[in-house]
Short mmCIF file of N, CA and C in Angstrom, two decimals:
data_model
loop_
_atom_site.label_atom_id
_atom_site.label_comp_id
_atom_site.label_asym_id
_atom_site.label_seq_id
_atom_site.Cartn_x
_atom_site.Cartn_y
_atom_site.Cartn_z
N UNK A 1 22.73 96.07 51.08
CA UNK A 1 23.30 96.68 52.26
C UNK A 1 23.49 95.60 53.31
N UNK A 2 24.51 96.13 53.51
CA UNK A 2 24.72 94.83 55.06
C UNK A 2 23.90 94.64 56.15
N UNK A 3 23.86 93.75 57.10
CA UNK A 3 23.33 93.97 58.02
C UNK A 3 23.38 94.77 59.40
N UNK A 4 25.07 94.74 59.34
CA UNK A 4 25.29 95.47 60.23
C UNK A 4 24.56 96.75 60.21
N UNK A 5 24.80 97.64 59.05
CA UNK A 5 24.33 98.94 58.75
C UNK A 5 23.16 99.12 58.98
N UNK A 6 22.04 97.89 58.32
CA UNK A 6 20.68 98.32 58.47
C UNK A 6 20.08 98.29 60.32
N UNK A 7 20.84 97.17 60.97
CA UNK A 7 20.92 97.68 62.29
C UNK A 7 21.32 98.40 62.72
N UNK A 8 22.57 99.65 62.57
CA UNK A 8 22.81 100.76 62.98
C UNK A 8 22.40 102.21 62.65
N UNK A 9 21.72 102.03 61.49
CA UNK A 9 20.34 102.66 61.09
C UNK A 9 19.08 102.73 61.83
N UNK A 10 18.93 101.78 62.15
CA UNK A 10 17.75 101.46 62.88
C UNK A 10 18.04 101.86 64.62
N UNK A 11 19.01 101.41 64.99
CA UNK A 11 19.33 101.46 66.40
C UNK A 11 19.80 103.48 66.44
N UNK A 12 20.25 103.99 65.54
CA UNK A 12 19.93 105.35 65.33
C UNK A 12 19.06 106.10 65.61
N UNK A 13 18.12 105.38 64.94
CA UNK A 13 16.69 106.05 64.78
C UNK A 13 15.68 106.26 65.80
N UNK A 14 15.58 105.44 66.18
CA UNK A 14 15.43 104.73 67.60
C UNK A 14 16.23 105.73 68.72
N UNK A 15 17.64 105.65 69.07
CA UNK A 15 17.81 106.55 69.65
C UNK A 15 17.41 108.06 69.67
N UNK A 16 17.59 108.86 68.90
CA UNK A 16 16.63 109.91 68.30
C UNK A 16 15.67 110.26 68.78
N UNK A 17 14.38 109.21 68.27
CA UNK A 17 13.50 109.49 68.79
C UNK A 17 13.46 109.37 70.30
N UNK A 18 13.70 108.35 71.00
CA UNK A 18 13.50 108.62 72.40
C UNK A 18 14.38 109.76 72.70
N UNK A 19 15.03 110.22 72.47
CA UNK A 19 16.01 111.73 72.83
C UNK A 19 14.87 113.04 72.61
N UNK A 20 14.34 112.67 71.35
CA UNK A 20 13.26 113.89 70.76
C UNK A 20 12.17 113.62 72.25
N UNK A 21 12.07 112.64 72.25
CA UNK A 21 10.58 112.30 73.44
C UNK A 21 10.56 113.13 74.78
N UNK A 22 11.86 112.52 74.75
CA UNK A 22 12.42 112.80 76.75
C UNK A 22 12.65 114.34 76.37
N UNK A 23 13.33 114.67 75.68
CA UNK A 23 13.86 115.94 75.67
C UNK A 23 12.32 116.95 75.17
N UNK A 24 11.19 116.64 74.91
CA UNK A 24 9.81 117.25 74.61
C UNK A 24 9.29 117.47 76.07
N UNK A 25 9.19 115.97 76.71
CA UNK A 25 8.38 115.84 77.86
C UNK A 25 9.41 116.94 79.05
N UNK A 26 10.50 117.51 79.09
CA UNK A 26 11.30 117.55 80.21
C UNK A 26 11.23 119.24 79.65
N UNK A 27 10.70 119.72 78.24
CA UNK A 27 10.87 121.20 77.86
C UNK A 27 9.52 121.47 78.15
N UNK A 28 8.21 120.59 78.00
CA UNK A 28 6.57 120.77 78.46
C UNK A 28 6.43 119.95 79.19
N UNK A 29 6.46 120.41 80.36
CA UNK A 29 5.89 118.88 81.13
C UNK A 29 4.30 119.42 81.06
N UNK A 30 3.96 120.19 80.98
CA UNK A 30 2.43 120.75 81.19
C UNK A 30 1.62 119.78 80.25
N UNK A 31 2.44 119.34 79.13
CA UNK A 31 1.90 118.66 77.37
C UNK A 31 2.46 117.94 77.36
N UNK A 32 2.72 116.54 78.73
CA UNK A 32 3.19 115.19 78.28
C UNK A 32 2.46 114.24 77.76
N UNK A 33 1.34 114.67 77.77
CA UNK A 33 -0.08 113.37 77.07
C UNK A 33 0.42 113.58 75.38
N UNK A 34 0.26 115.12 75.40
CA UNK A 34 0.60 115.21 74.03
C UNK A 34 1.85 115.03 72.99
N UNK A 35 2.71 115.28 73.77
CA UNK A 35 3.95 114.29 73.64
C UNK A 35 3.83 113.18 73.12
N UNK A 36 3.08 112.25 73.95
CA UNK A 36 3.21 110.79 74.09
C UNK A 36 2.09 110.61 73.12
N UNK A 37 1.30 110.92 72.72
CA UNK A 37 0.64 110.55 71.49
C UNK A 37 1.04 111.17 70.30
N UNK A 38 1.92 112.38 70.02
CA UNK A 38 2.49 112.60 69.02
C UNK A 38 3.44 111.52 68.55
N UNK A 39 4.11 111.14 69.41
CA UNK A 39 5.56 109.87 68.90
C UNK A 39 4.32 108.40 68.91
N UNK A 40 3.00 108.41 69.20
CA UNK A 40 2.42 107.25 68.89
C UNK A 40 2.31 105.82 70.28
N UNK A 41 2.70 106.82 71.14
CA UNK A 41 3.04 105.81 72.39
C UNK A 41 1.52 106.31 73.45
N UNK A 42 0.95 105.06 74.35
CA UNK A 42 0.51 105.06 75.48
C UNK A 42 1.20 105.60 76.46
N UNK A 43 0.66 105.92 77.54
CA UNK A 43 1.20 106.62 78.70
C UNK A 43 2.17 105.81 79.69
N UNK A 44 1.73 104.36 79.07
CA UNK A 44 2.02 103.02 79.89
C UNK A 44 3.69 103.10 78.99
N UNK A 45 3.87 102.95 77.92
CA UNK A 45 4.85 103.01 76.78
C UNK A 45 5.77 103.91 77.53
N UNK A 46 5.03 105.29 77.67
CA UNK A 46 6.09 106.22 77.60
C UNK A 46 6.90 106.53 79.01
N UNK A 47 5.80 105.62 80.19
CA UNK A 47 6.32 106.44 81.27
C UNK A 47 7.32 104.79 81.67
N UNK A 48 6.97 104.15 81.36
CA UNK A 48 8.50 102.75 81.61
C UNK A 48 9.43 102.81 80.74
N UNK A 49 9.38 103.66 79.41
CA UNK A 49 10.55 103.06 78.53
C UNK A 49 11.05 104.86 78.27
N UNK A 50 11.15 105.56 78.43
CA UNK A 50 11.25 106.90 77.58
C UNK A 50 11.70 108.25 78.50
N UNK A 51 10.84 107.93 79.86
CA UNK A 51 10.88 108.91 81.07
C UNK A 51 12.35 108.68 82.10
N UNK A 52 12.15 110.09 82.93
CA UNK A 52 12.88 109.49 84.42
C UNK A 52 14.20 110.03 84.04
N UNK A 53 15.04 110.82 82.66
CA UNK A 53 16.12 110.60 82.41
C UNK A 53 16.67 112.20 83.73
N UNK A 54 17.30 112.14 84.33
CA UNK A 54 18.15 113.21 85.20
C UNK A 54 18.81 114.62 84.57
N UNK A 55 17.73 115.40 83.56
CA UNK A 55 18.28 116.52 83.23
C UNK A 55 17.95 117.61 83.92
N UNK A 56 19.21 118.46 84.49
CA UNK A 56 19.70 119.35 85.41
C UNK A 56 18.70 120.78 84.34
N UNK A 57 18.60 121.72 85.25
CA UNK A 57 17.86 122.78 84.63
C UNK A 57 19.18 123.72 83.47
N UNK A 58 19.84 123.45 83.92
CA UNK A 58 20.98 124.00 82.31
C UNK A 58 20.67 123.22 81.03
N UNK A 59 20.29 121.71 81.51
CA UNK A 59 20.17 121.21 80.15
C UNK A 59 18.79 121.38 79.45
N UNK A 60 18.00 121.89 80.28
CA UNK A 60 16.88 121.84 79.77
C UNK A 60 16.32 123.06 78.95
N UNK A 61 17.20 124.22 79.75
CA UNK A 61 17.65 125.37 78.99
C UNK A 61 18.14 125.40 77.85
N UNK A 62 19.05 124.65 77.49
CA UNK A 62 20.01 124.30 76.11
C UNK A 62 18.81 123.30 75.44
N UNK A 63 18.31 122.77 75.97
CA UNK A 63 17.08 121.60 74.71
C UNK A 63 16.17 122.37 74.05
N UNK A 64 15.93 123.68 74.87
CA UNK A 64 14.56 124.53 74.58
C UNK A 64 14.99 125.09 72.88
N UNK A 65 16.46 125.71 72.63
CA UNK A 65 16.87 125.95 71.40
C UNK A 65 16.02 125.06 70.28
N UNK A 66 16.01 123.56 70.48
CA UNK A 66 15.99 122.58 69.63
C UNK A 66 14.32 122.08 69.31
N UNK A 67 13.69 122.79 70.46
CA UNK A 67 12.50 121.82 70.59
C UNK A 67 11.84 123.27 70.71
N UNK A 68 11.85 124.17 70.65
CA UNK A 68 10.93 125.41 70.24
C UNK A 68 10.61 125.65 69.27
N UNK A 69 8.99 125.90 69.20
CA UNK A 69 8.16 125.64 67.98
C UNK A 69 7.26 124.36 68.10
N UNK A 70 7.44 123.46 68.42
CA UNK A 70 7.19 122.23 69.04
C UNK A 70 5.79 122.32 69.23
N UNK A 71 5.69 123.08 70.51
CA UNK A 71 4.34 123.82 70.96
C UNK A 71 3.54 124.74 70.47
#
């Protein structure tokens, strides 16, 4: 496999998960510790690289579909 691919695989994946993260922490904020040790991250990890993203309460409405059960 090329390289390109295995980096756009990876840079995928990667996106994802921080989407799964932010979009966990912003549907529970009550269960952000737990969040952040489910994906394997410190608090230090999660709150400089992962947090902070600007979702409006419609979107957070529409994430709940995806991320219910979660809890």
């Amino acid at each position: 496999m090329s390289e390109g691919v295995n980096q756009a695989r990876e840079s995928g994946s990667k996106t994802l998960r921080k989407s799964w993260e932010c979009w966990l922490v912003a549907s529970y904020p009550e269960r952000v510790l737990e969040v952040f040790l489910s994906q394997g991250h410190t608090q230090m990890t999660a709150l400089s690289h992962y947090l902070g993203l600007p979702f409006t309460q419609g979107d957070k409405g529409a994430m709940l579909e995806y991320v219910r059960g979660w809890a």
